[in-house]
Coordinates of C-alpha atoms in Angstrom, one line a residue:
M1 CA 39.7 63.5 -48.0
N2 CA 42.3 61.0 -46.7
K3 CA 41.5 61.8 -43.2
N4 CA 37.8 61.2 -43.8
R5 CA 38.5 57.9 -45.5
T6 CA 40.7 56.9 -42.6
L7 CA 37.9 57.9 -40.1
L8 CA 35.3 55.9 -42.1
K9 CA 37.6 52.8 -42.1
L10 CA 38.1 53.2 -38.4
I11 CA 34.4 53.4 -37.7
A12 CA 33.7 50.5 -40.0
G13 CA 36.3 48.4 -38.2
L14 CA 34.9 49.3 -34.9
A15 CA 31.4 48.4 -36.0
A16 CA 32.7 45.1 -37.4
F17 CA 34.5 44.4 -34.1
A18 CA 31.3 45.3 -32.2
V19 CA 29.3 42.9 -34.3
L20 CA 31.9 40.1 -33.8
A21 CA 32.1 40.8 -30.1
G22 CA 28.3 40.7 -29.9
L23 CA 28.2 37.4 -31.8
L24 CA 30.8 36.0 -29.5
I25 CA 28.9 37.1 -26.5
I26 CA 25.7 35.5 -27.9
Y27 CA 27.7 32.3 -28.6
V28 CA 29.2 32.2 -25.1
V29 CA 25.8 32.9 -23.5
R30 CA 24.0 30.3 -25.6
F31 CA 26.5 27.6 -26.3
M32 CA 29.4 27.6 -23.8
P33 CA 28.7 25.3 -20.9
V34 CA 28.7 26.7 -17.3
S35 CA 31.6 25.5 -15.2
K36 CA 30.4 27.0 -11.9
R37 CA 29.7 24.3 -9.2
M38 CA 26.8 24.0 -6.8
S39 CA 28.0 23.9 -3.3
A40 CA 27.6 20.8 -1.3
G41 CA 25.6 22.7 1.3
D42 CA 23.1 23.8 -1.4
Y43 CA 22.8 20.3 -2.8
F44 CA 22.8 18.1 0.4
G45 CA 21.5 20.7 2.7
S46 CA 23.1 22.0 5.9
L47 CA 24.8 19.2 7.8
E48 CA 25.7 19.5 11.5
E49 CA 28.9 18.0 12.8
N50 CA 28.6 14.2 12.9
E51 CA 25.7 14.3 10.5
A52 CA 25.5 12.7 7.1
A53 CA 23.0 13.0 4.2
V54 CA 21.4 9.7 3.1
I55 CA 21.0 8.9 -0.6
A56 CA 18.3 6.1 -0.8
E57 CA 18.9 4.4 -4.1
D58 CA 17.5 7.1 -6.5
H59 CA 16.8 10.2 -4.4
L60 CA 18.2 12.3 -1.5
A61 CA 16.2 11.2 1.6
E62 CA 14.8 13.8 4.0
G63 CA 16.1 12.1 7.1
R64 CA 19.7 12.1 8.3
A65 CA 22.3 9.8 9.7
V66 CA 24.1 10.7 12.9
R67 CA 27.4 9.5 14.2
M68 CA 27.2 8.5 17.9
E69 CA 29.7 6.4 19.9
D70 CA 31.7 6.0 16.7
R71 CA 28.8 4.3 14.9
W72 CA 26.3 5.5 12.4
F73 CA 22.6 5.7 13.2
I74 CA 19.7 6.3 10.9
D75 CA 16.7 8.5 11.8
Y76 CA 13.8 6.2 12.6
A77 CA 11.3 8.0 10.4
L78 CA 13.6 7.4 7.5
V79 CA 13.9 3.7 8.4
Q80 CA 10.1 3.4 8.4
S81 CA 9.5 5.3 5.2
E82 CA 12.5 4.2 3.1
L83 CA 14.5 1.3 4.4
N84 CA 12.6 -1.3 6.5
P85 CA 9.1 -0.6 7.8
R86 CA 9.2 -3.9 9.8
F87 CA 11.1 -1.9 12.4
Y88 CA 8.3 -0.4 14.4
W89 CA 8.6 1.8 17.5
D90 CA 6.0 0.9 20.0
E91 CA 5.6 3.9 22.2
S92 CA 3.2 2.1 24.6
A93 CA 5.9 -0.5 25.4
G94 CA 8.9 1.7 25.0
L95 CA 10.4 -0.8 22.5
M96 CA 11.5 -1.1 19.0
L97 CA 9.9 -4.2 17.5
F98 CA 11.4 -5.8 14.5
T99 CA 9.0 -8.4 13.0
T100 CA 10.0 -11.3 10.8
A101 CA 7.9 -14.1 9.4
S102 CA 8.5 -16.2 12.5
E103 CA 9.4 -14.0 15.5
I104 CA 9.5 -10.5 17.0
Y105 CA 12.7 -8.8 18.2
E106 CA 12.1 -6.7 21.3
I107 CA 14.8 -4.0 21.3
P108 CA 14.8 -1.4 24.1
A109 CA 16.3 2.0 23.5
D110 CA 19.8 2.8 24.6
S111 CA 20.8 -0.8 25.3
S112 CA 22.9 -3.4 23.5
A113 CA 20.7 -6.3 24.8
Y114 CA 17.5 -7.3 23.0
L115 CA 15.1 -10.2 23.1
T116 CA 14.2 -12.7 20.4
G117 CA 12.4 -16.1 20.5
E118 CA 15.8 -17.7 21.3
G119 CA 16.2 -15.5 24.4
T120 CA 18.3 -12.5 25.2
Q121 CA 20.9 -11.4 22.7
D122 CA 23.7 -8.9 23.0
A123 CA 24.7 -6.9 20.0
G124 CA 27.8 -5.5 21.7
Y125 CA 26.7 -2.0 20.8
T126 CA 23.7 0.2 21.3
V127 CA 21.0 -0.7 18.8
I128 CA 18.5 2.0 19.3
K129 CA 19.6 5.5 20.4
T130 CA 17.3 8.2 21.6
T131 CA 18.2 11.9 21.5
E132 CA 16.3 15.1 21.9
N133 CA 15.8 15.0 18.1
G134 CA 14.2 11.5 18.0
K135 CA 15.1 7.9 17.8
Y136 CA 17.8 6.3 15.6
V137 CA 18.6 2.8 14.5
D138 CA 22.2 1.5 14.3
L139 CA 23.0 1.3 10.6
E140 CA 24.9 -2.0 10.7
F141 CA 22.2 -3.7 12.7
L142 CA 19.7 -2.4 10.2
R143 CA 21.7 -3.7 7.3
E144 CA 22.0 -7.1 8.9
H145 CA 18.2 -7.4 8.9
S146 CA 17.4 -5.6 5.7
D147 CA 17.9 -6.0 2.0
F148 CA 20.4 -3.2 1.2
T149 CA 24.1 -2.4 1.2
Y150 CA 25.7 1.0 1.9
E151 CA 28.8 3.0 1.4
I152 CA 30.0 5.9 3.5
Y153 CA 31.7 9.0 2.0
E154 CA 33.1 12.2 3.6
D155 CA 33.4 15.9 2.7
P156 CA 30.5 16.2 2.8
G157 CA 29.3 13.2 4.9
R158 CA 26.9 11.0 3.1
I159 CA 25.7 7.4 3.1
V160 CA 24.7 5.8 -0.2
I161 CA 22.1 3.1 0.1
S162 CA 21.7 0.5 -2.6
R163 CA 18.8 -1.9 -2.3
G164 CA 19.2 -5.5 -3.2
S165 CA 16.9 -7.6 -5.3
R166 CA 16.4 -4.8 -7.8
T167 CA 16.8 -4.4 -11.6
V168 CA 18.8 -1.3 -12.5
T169 CA 20.1 0.3 -15.7
S170 CA 23.9 1.0 -15.5
A171 CA 26.4 2.6 -17.8
V172 CA 30.1 3.3 -18.1
V173 CA 31.4 6.9 -18.5
K174 CA 33.4 7.3 -21.7
K175 CA 35.3 10.4 -20.7
N176 CA 35.6 12.7 -17.7
S177 CA 32.2 14.5 -17.8
A178 CA 30.3 17.1 -15.7
V179 CA 27.3 15.9 -13.8
R180 CA 24.9 18.8 -13.6
Y181 CA 22.0 19.6 -11.2
L182 CA 19.6 19.8 -14.2
G183 CA 19.8 18.7 -17.8
G184 CA 21.4 21.3 -19.9
I185 CA 24.9 22.9 -20.2
K186 CA 23.7 26.0 -18.3
S187 CA 22.9 24.1 -15.1
L188 CA 25.4 24.2 -12.2
V189 CA 27.9 21.4 -11.9
L190 CA 27.4 18.9 -9.0
T191 CA 30.5 16.7 -9.6
E192 CA 32.6 15.2 -12.3
A193 CA 32.1 11.6 -13.4
Q194 CA 35.5 10.0 -14.1
K195 CA 36.3 8.1 -17.3
G196 CA 35.6 4.4 -16.8
S197 CA 33.4 4.9 -13.7
E198 CA 30.0 3.2 -13.5
V199 CA 26.8 5.1 -13.0
V200 CA 23.2 4.1 -12.5
I201 CA 20.8 5.5 -15.0
L202 CA 17.6 6.7 -13.4
E203 CA 15.9 8.2 -16.4
Q204 CA 17.0 8.5 -20.0
M205 CA 15.9 11.3 -22.3
E206 CA 16.8 12.4 -25.8
H207 CA 20.1 14.1 -25.1
W208 CA 20.6 13.8 -21.3
S209 CA 20.2 11.1 -18.7
Q210 CA 19.5 11.4 -15.0
I211 CA 22.1 9.3 -13.2
R212 CA 23.4 8.5 -9.8
T213 CA 27.2 8.3 -9.3
A214 CA 28.8 5.7 -7.2
D215 CA 29.4 8.3 -4.5
G216 CA 25.9 9.5 -4.3
Y217 CA 25.4 12.5 -6.6
I218 CA 22.1 12.4 -8.5
G219 CA 22.2 14.7 -11.5
Y220 CA 22.3 14.9 -15.3
I221 CA 25.0 13.8 -17.8
K222 CA 25.0 14.0 -21.6
N223 CA 24.1 10.7 -23.3
S224 CA 27.1 11.0 -25.5
S225 CA 29.3 10.6 -22.4
L226 CA 27.8 7.1 -21.7
T227 CA 28.5 3.7 -23.1
E228 CA 28.0 0.0 -22.2
I229 CA 24.4 0.6 -21.1
S230 CA 22.8 -2.5 -19.7
E231 CA 20.3 -3.8 -17.3
Q232 CA 21.5 -5.6 -14.1
T233 CA 19.5 -7.5 -11.5
R234 CA 21.0 -7.2 -8.1
P235 CA 20.6 -10.3 -5.9
S236 CA 19.1 -10.0 -2.4
V237 CA 21.7 -9.5 0.3
Y238 CA 19.4 -10.4 3.2
T239 CA 17.9 -13.8 3.7
G240 CA 15.4 -13.9 6.6
P241 CA 12.8 -16.4 7.5
E242 CA 10.5 -17.2 4.6
Y243 CA 7.0 -15.8 4.6
T244 CA 5.1 -19.0 3.9
S245 CA 1.4 -18.8 3.0
L246 CA -1.5 -21.2 3.0
S247 CA -3.5 -21.7 -0.2
M248 CA -6.8 -23.4 -0.9
E249 CA -6.6 -26.3 -3.3
D250 CA -9.4 -24.6 -5.4
R251 CA -10.2 -20.9 -5.8
V252 CA -11.7 -19.4 -2.7
N253 CA -15.5 -19.1 -2.9
L254 CA -16.4 -17.3 0.3
V255 CA -19.6 -15.9 1.6
W256 CA -20.0 -13.8 4.7
H257 CA -22.8 -14.8 7.1
Q258 CA -24.0 -11.9 9.2
I259 CA -24.6 -13.0 12.8
D260 CA -26.1 -10.2 14.9
Y261 CA -27.1 -12.3 18.0
A262 CA -26.2 -15.7 19.3
Q263 CA -29.5 -17.4 18.2
M264 CA -28.8 -16.7 14.6
N265 CA -26.1 -19.4 14.7
D266 CA -29.0 -21.9 14.9
N267 CA -30.1 -20.9 11.4
F268 CA -27.0 -22.3 9.7
A269 CA -28.8 -25.2 8.0
E270 CA -31.7 -23.1 6.8
D271 CA -29.5 -20.1 5.7
T272 CA -27.2 -22.3 3.7
A273 CA -29.8 -24.8 2.3
Q274 CA -29.8 -23.3 -1.3
M275 CA -26.1 -22.5 -1.3
S276 CA -23.8 -24.4 -3.6
G277 CA -20.2 -24.1 -4.7
V278 CA -19.1 -22.2 -1.6
N279 CA -16.0 -23.6 0.2
V280 CA -15.6 -20.9 2.9
I281 CA -18.2 -19.3 5.2
S282 CA -17.2 -16.4 7.3
P283 CA -19.6 -15.7 10.3
T284 CA -19.4 -12.2 11.7
W285 CA -18.8 -13.4 15.3
Y286 CA -16.3 -11.0 16.9
F287 CA -16.5 -7.3 17.7
L288 CA -13.9 -5.1 19.3
S289 CA -15.7 -3.7 22.4
D290 CA -13.1 -1.2 23.9
N291 CA -9.7 0.2 23.4
E292 CA -8.1 -2.3 25.8
G293 CA -8.5 -5.2 23.4
N294 CA -11.6 -6.8 24.9
I295 CA -13.9 -8.6 22.5
D296 CA -17.6 -9.4 22.3
S297 CA -18.2 -12.9 20.9
L298 CA -21.1 -14.7 19.2
A299 CA -19.0 -17.8 18.3
D300 CA -20.6 -21.2 18.4
A301 CA -18.7 -24.5 18.2
S302 CA -21.8 -26.4 16.9
Y303 CA -21.9 -23.9 13.9
V304 CA -18.3 -24.9 13.0
K305 CA -19.2 -28.6 13.3
Q306 CA -22.2 -28.2 10.9
A307 CA -20.0 -26.2 8.5
H308 CA -17.3 -28.8 8.5
E309 CA -19.9 -31.6 7.9
A310 CA -21.1 -29.6 4.9
G311 CA -17.5 -29.4 3.5
L312 CA -17.0 -25.8 4.4
Q313 CA -14.1 -24.0 6.1
V314 CA -15.0 -21.4 8.7
W315 CA -13.0 -18.1 8.7
A316 CA -14.3 -16.2 11.7
L317 CA -14.6 -12.5 11.2
I318 CA -13.7 -9.7 13.7
S319 CA -14.8 -6.2 13.0
N320 CA -14.2 -2.7 14.6
F321 CA -17.7 -1.3 14.2
S322 CA -18.3 0.2 17.6
A323 CA -18.7 3.8 18.7
D324 CA -16.8 2.9 21.9
V325 CA -13.7 1.8 20.1
S326 CA -10.9 4.0 18.8
T327 CA -9.2 1.6 16.4
A328 CA -6.2 3.9 16.2
E329 CA -5.8 3.9 20.0
L330 CA -6.2 0.2 20.3
L331 CA -3.7 -0.7 17.6
A332 CA -1.1 1.7 19.1
S333 CA -1.1 -0.3 22.3
R334 CA 1.0 -3.4 22.2
A335 CA -0.9 -4.9 25.2
A336 CA -4.2 -4.3 23.4
R337 CA -2.9 -5.8 20.2
Q338 CA -1.7 -8.9 22.0
K339 CA -4.9 -9.3 23.9
V340 CA -6.9 -9.4 20.6
Q341 CA -4.4 -11.7 18.9
D342 CA -4.2 -14.1 21.8
Y343 CA -8.0 -14.2 22.2
L344 CA -8.5 -15.1 18.6
I345 CA -5.9 -17.8 18.6
A346 CA -7.4 -19.3 21.8
Q347 CA -10.9 -19.2 20.2
A348 CA -9.6 -21.0 17.1
E349 CA -8.4 -23.8 19.3
E350 CA -11.5 -23.9 21.4
I351 CA -14.2 -23.4 18.7
G352 CA -12.3 -25.2 16.0
F353 CA -12.6 -22.7 13.1
D354 CA -10.0 -22.8 10.3
G355 CA -9.1 -19.1 9.7
I356 CA -9.4 -15.5 10.8
N357 CA -10.9 -12.7 8.7
I358 CA -9.9 -9.2 9.8
D359 CA -12.4 -6.6 8.9
F360 CA -11.1 -3.3 10.4
E361 CA -12.5 -0.5 8.4
G362 CA -12.1 3.3 8.5
I363 CA -8.5 3.0 9.6
P364 CA -7.1 6.6 9.8
E365 CA -3.9 7.4 8.0
T366 CA -2.1 8.0 11.4
A367 CA -2.8 4.4 12.4
G368 CA -1.6 2.8 9.2
Y369 CA 1.8 1.6 10.6
S370 CA 0.1 0.2 13.8
Y371 CA -2.6 -1.6 11.7
V372 CA 0.0 -3.3 9.5
Q373 CA 2.1 -4.2 12.6
F374 CA -1.0 -5.8 14.1
M375 CA -1.3 -8.0 11.0
R376 CA 2.4 -8.9 11.0
E377 CA 2.1 -10.0 14.6
L378 CA -1.1 -12.0 14.1
S379 CA 0.4 -13.6 11.0
I380 CA 3.1 -15.2 13.0
L381 CA 0.6 -16.8 15.4
C382 CA -1.6 -18.0 12.5
R383 CA 1.5 -19.4 10.6
E384 CA 2.6 -21.4 13.6
R385 CA -0.9 -23.0 14.0
G386 CA -1.8 -23.5 10.3
L387 CA -4.7 -21.0 10.4
Y388 CA -5.7 -19.1 7.4
L389 CA -5.3 -15.3 7.8
S390 CA -7.4 -13.1 5.5
V391 CA -7.9 -9.3 5.6
D392 CA -10.6 -7.1 4.1
V393 CA -9.4 -3.9 2.4
P394 CA -11.1 -1.2 0.4
V395 CA -10.7 -0.8 -3.4
P396 CA -7.3 0.8 -3.9
M397 CA -7.3 4.5 -3.8
D398 CA -4.6 7.0 -3.0
F399 CA -6.3 8.0 0.2
S400 CA -6.2 4.4 1.4
S401 CA -2.5 3.7 0.6
H402 CA -1.7 3.5 4.3
Y403 CA -3.4 0.1 4.4
D404 CA -0.1 -1.0 2.8
R405 CA -1.7 -3.7 0.6
K406 CA 1.7 -4.8 -0.6
E407 CA 2.8 -5.7 2.9
L408 CA -0.5 -7.3 3.7
G409 CA 0.0 -9.4 0.6
V410 CA 3.2 -10.7 2.1
V411 CA 2.0 -11.5 5.6
C412 CA -1.5 -12.7 4.9
D413 CA -2.8 -15.7 3.0
Y414 CA -5.5 -13.8 1.2
V415 CA -6.3 -10.1 0.7
I416 CA -10.0 -9.6 0.1
M417 CA -10.8 -6.5 -2.0
M418 CA -14.2 -5.2 -1.0
G419 CA -15.4 -4.3 -4.4
Y420 CA -18.4 -2.2 -3.4
D421 CA -19.3 1.1 -1.6
E422 CA -18.4 3.1 -4.7
H423 CA -21.4 5.0 -3.6
Y424 CA -22.3 4.4 0.1
A425 CA -24.7 5.2 2.9
G426 CA -24.3 8.8 3.8
S427 CA -23.0 9.8 0.4
D428 CA -24.6 12.8 -1.2
I429 CA -23.6 11.6 -4.6
V430 CA -26.0 9.1 -6.2
G431 CA -24.7 6.1 -8.0
S432 CA -24.0 2.4 -8.2
V433 CA -22.7 0.5 -5.3
A434 CA -20.2 -1.1 -7.6
S435 CA -20.0 -0.3 -11.3
M436 CA -18.1 -2.7 -13.5
D437 CA -15.3 -0.2 -14.1
F438 CA -15.0 0.3 -10.4
E439 CA -14.5 -3.4 -9.9
R440 CA -12.2 -3.9 -12.8
N441 CA -10.0 -0.9 -12.0
G442 CA -9.8 -2.0 -8.4
I443 CA -8.6 -5.5 -9.4
E444 CA -6.0 -4.1 -11.8
N445 CA -4.7 -1.7 -9.2
M446 CA -4.6 -4.5 -6.6
L447 CA -2.5 -6.6 -8.9
S448 CA 0.2 -4.0 -8.9
E449 CA 0.6 -4.6 -5.1
V450 CA -0.6 -8.1 -4.3
P451 CA 0.1 -11.4 -6.1
G452 CA -3.0 -12.4 -8.1
E453 CA -3.3 -15.8 -6.4
K454 CA -3.7 -14.0 -3.0
I455 CA -6.4 -11.6 -4.2
V456 CA -10.0 -12.4 -3.4
S457 CA -12.6 -10.2 -5.2
A458 CA -15.6 -9.4 -3.0
I459 CA -18.8 -8.6 -4.8
P460 CA -22.2 -7.3 -3.5
F461 CA -25.4 -9.2 -3.0
Y462 CA -27.1 -5.9 -2.4
T463 CA -27.7 -2.5 -3.9
R464 CA -29.0 0.9 -2.8
L465 CA -32.3 2.6 -3.5
W466 CA -31.6 6.4 -3.6
Y467 CA -34.1 9.1 -2.6
T468 CA -33.6 12.7 -3.8
R469 CA -35.9 15.2 -2.1
T470 CA -36.2 18.9 -2.6
L471 CA -36.9 20.4 0.9
E472 CA -39.1 23.4 1.7
D473 CA -36.1 25.7 1.9
G474 CA -35.0 24.7 -1.6
T475 CA -32.1 22.5 -0.5
V476 CA -31.7 19.0 -1.9
S477 CA -31.6 16.0 0.4
V478 CA -30.1 12.6 -0.7
T479 CA -30.6 9.5 1.3
S480 CA -30.5 5.7 0.5
E481 CA -31.4 2.3 1.9
A482 CA -29.7 -1.0 1.2
L483 CA -31.8 -3.7 -0.5
G484 CA -31.0 -7.3 -1.3
M485 CA -31.0 -8.5 -4.9
G486 CA -34.6 -9.8 -4.8
S487 CA -36.0 -6.9 -2.8
A488 CA -34.5 -4.4 -5.3
W489 CA -36.3 -6.0 -8.3
D490 CA -39.5 -6.2 -6.3
V491 CA -39.4 -2.5 -5.6
V492 CA -39.0 -1.8 -9.3
E493 CA -41.9 -4.0 -10.2
Q494 CA -44.1 -2.5 -7.5
N495 CA -43.6 0.9 -8.9
G496 CA -44.5 -0.2 -12.4
V497 CA -41.3 0.8 -14.1
A498 CA -38.9 -1.1 -16.4
A499 CA -35.2 -1.2 -15.9
V500 CA -32.9 -0.1 -18.7
W501 CA -29.3 -0.9 -19.3
D502 CA -26.8 1.6 -18.0
D503 CA -23.7 1.3 -20.2
D504 CA -21.5 3.4 -17.9
A505 CA -22.2 1.3 -14.8
G506 CA -22.6 -2.0 -16.7
Q507 CA -25.9 -2.7 -14.8
P508 CA -29.6 -2.5 -15.2
Y509 CA -31.0 0.9 -13.9
A510 CA -34.4 2.2 -13.0
E511 CA -35.8 5.5 -11.9
W512 CA -39.2 7.0 -11.0
T513 CA -40.9 9.6 -8.9
N514 CA -43.1 8.2 -6.1
A515 CA -46.4 9.4 -4.8
E516 CA -44.7 11.8 -2.4
G517 CA -42.8 13.5 -5.2
V518 CA -39.5 11.9 -4.3
F519 CA -37.1 11.0 -7.1
C520 CA -36.0 7.4 -6.8
Q521 CA -33.0 5.7 -8.5
I522 CA -31.6 2.2 -8.3
W523 CA -28.8 0.2 -10.0
L524 CA -29.6 -3.5 -10.0
E525 CA -27.8 -6.8 -9.9
D526 CA -28.9 -9.8 -12.0
D527 CA -27.4 -13.0 -13.5
S528 CA -25.4 -11.0 -16.1
T529 CA -23.8 -8.6 -13.6
V530 CA -22.9 -11.5 -11.2
A531 CA -21.5 -13.4 -14.1
E532 CA -19.4 -10.4 -15.2
R533 CA -18.0 -9.9 -11.7
A534 CA -17.2 -13.6 -11.3
S535 CA -15.6 -13.9 -14.7
M536 CA -13.0 -11.2 -13.7
V537 CA -11.7 -13.8 -11.2
S538 CA -10.8 -16.1 -14.0
E539 CA -9.8 -13.3 -16.4
Y540 CA -7.2 -12.0 -14.0
D541 CA -6.4 -15.4 -12.5
L542 CA -7.2 -14.3 -8.9
G543 CA -7.3 -16.4 -5.8
G544 CA -11.1 -16.4 -5.5
I545 CA -14.3 -14.5 -4.9
A546 CA -16.3 -13.5 -1.8
A547 CA -19.8 -12.1 -1.5
W548 CA -21.5 -9.8 1.0
V549 CA -23.8 -11.1 2.4
L550 CA -25.6 -14.5 2.7
G551 CA -29.4 -14.1 2.5
R552 CA -29.5 -11.2 0.1
E553 CA -28.8 -13.2 -3.0
K554 CA -31.1 -14.7 -5.7
D555 CA -30.9 -18.5 -5.8
Y556 CA -29.2 -18.4 -9.3
V557 CA -26.1 -16.7 -8.1
W558 CA -24.4 -19.8 -6.8
Q559 CA -24.4 -21.6 -10.1
V560 CA -23.4 -18.4 -12.0
I561 CA -20.5 -17.8 -9.6
S562 CA -19.3 -21.4 -9.7
E563 CA -19.4 -21.5 -13.5
N564 CA -17.5 -18.3 -14.0
I565 CA -14.7 -18.6 -11.5
R566 CA -13.5 -22.0 -12.7

């Protein structure tokens, strides 16, 4: 019996031990923090000899820095996308161009000498290096002409970029604390933040914060490890030439005047006879004609004279609507860009107009950098001569981000948002040319990129009549035609239908089936829609309004616009 009792006690003890051991294992698995470290190679990626990772403020950048000739150089793609897009490699000229508000630096590759408006300069070191892997910009030269500072660290090699003129949230570490790859005690350790060190908080959550350490590790730390959390505004560290802009005394009230052949200039007085309140007229005079920068012109000095006598400024428009022109190819050529720019400036002096309106549409994403570079270069010439520079851009969408509206808002005097073509010629989706939500959302998105006083909201003086046909093979065909405001209402009346209010579009709407069995739909403009569009200019305190196009309006629009943009 004693032996049995002893055996039972032993079994019970072993069972209790097993339970305790299991609980301990569960506790360790669940509650004990992991101490294993992530390797530098796993975090920063594989680094070749003389390479360094680049931490650009709040993230690990894709590009690298390379040490050559005992100096650090930054991959050009990284410079463009992260640090200073005003450095632009012009393949056609074999030059790095750095554009400021007042001049263009011409920097050849693999040379210490470069050209500015003051003549040839010598940096004393190679500014642009070329290798089989690409082009690189000297880090110190880049810093001297950009708004950032940097620190270099070793083992592993890394360069930490801190941008100036930025508000950041910082904190002090209360005690030595693990910085982990992800939030949570089971994530691998990246590094240890030392007591008293300062970190930048990138995102703060309930129990953890994503931070950047001074030496460039971006990871997560417990909130309980942080104290003295505060916002700090860093001052700019680069002071370059100021981007000055021209501004009309009153809000811009612009109308485009479509000129298709030279004799149409003679109709200025007749076309503008009923017009009132307008202070800028923009004739469509210039057209890119080839990829070399040649231009077809319909400009007329007597037109400018009449406009000035009527109290109007003239902003001459140039467009890229030609099947013979590859806008991407033209913009990629420095010689072609200069030819266009020089011609327009010479025309301003000869013809006497007051400003230039750039209407380059359908810019492919691959040409975005060249397009913005064209505008930077032209802005210098306009700034020197006191010419207004305006640019027409589509309503902001993700697919048109390469227009870089933020930079255009810096270099141009006015950025004109073309608040139409929500549904357009060739579209197989029927709808309004510009619903009110389309216009309002466009303005609000523009305001996140361009100062309000530089935004001009362009409204339509036209609409589209949509035709939906069912073909013999059962397929559906959608076509449309553009109609002016008056013509659109005439068509509705001729077909004996009444327009109803479309709440979704914020416009009158009509539909009918014609004698051929074609389903017709149209969204209309009237005094209420014009007033609503114009009132947004005042509501959002914008720089002005524009309208496409003179001759398609109803006479009442001028007074409605003037009253609502005050």
